Amino acid sequence: MRSFRPRALGTVAAALSVGLLAAACGGSGNSGAAPGGEQQTEVKVALSDQGCAPAPASVAAGPVTFTVTNAGTAKVTEAELQSNGRILGEKENITEGLNGNFALRLDPGTYTMYCPGAAQDTSTFTVTGGGAAPAAPADTSLAKATQDYHDYVVSEVAALVPATKAFDDAVRAGDIPKAESLFAPARTHYESIEPVAESFGDLDPDIDARVNDVDDPAQWTGFHRIEKALWEDKSLAGMTPMADKLDADVATLQKNVATATYQPAQLANGASDLLDEVSTSKVTGEEDRYSHTDLWDFAANIAGARKAFELLQPALAAKDPQLAQQLEARFTDVTSGLAKYQQGNAYVDYSTVPQDQRRQLADAVNALAEPLSQVSGKVV
């Protein structure tokens, strides 16, 4: 989720996620050699109430690691690097005392560092050079990974479109039981590729915002607005325009992903972002607060992260076989833990999962998050 829609985590949420976030957001952030011996440039982004100006504000084209730190602000917890309205990389949920990083290969040009909530929420970041960023050494496995990930995203959204329409058709027909049965299955296709959707400006908030994520509840749209109508209000009166807009927004997403391209590091960054989604809303029960279908989303986030990892795995295994093996084992641990809550093709109502078992799920994600955060620096 984009944090310009701030999330108000309660005491339970904070208790469950603080240890996980410390691992998921951690990382050395040191400059080092990129694949093939290229030197990575480190840019420090210090979050404060005033802003998040990158230091240095100008670097040469090539691989760049952004190290995001928070020394004491509750207002600003995210930094995003944007270009032409699209998020190229970000690190969310950097609360006081935490840090995190993301890596990208950047071409010459002018970029924007955005930190929602700050007094000056945008700063200019410049990449210099006479031409394109130096190309990474030819690596057919990485080239294949990015193309295959594009194809995966396109296929997930292709499945999302009819699944959402079936859900919205039930909403338009006023069929509450049918709409409830179709809500979680439709969302799995969205949750598996959510970092991609987040990169397209306001599209993710329009599709997936919760009520505390919007300034004006009258402008709240998307899956969770209809979720509230189904499970809390128990009435679909007035929801036809919401269903129509949701169909239209998902169609826009399909159009956007058709031409999107990705860097290997973006696959790794996205996988880490999906684990962050688990830690900040799925494990805590905040995401699907009316339907309690959080485990569906949890599983979809993990599946999307695992897909990105599996596509990068051949290149990662060649560079750091121990890390690749560790990640494979820890993905297996998380998916095995989730399997305990399956009932056929569905998952149990999350409100029935005790706090100690939620902690076990969080611990498994915690063990996965830290090594996964190392991958982008290996493939940038």
Coordinates of C-alpha atoms in Angstrom, one line a residue, residues 9 14 17-23 25-26 45-49 68-78 91-100:
L9 CA -2.1 0.5 13.2
A14 CA 2.3 -2.7 16.3
S17 CA 4.9 -6.2 13.3
V18 CA 7.6 -4.3 15.1
G19 CA 10.1 -7.2 15.2
L20 CA 9.2 -8.2 11.6
L21 CA 9.7 -4.7 10.3
A22 CA 13.1 -4.4 12.0
A23 CA 14.2 -7.4 10.0
C25 CA 13.6 -3.0 6.6
G26 CA 17.1 -3.7 7.8
V45 CA 17.6 9.4 2.5
A46 CA 17.0 10.7 6.0
L47 CA 13.3 10.9 6.9
S48 CA 12.2 13.9 9.0
D49 CA 9.2 16.1 9.6
V68 CA 16.4 5.2 4.0
T69 CA 16.6 6.0 7.7
N70 CA 14.2 7.4 10.3
A71 CA 15.9 9.0 13.3
G72 CA 12.8 10.3 15.0
T73 CA 9.7 11.2 13.0
A74 CA 6.2 9.7 13.3
K75 CA 4.9 11.8 10.4
V76 CA 7.1 10.5 7.6
T77 CA 7.7 6.7 7.2
E78 CA 8.2 6.3 3.4
K91 CA 10.7 1.7 1.0
E92 CA 7.6 1.9 3.3
N93 CA 7.0 1.6 7.0
I94 CA 10.3 3.0 8.1
T95 CA 9.2 4.0 11.6
E96 CA 11.5 5.6 14.2
G97 CA 14.7 3.7 14.7
L98 CA 14.3 1.6 11.5
N99 CA 16.1 1.7 8.2
G100 CA 15.8 0.0 4.8

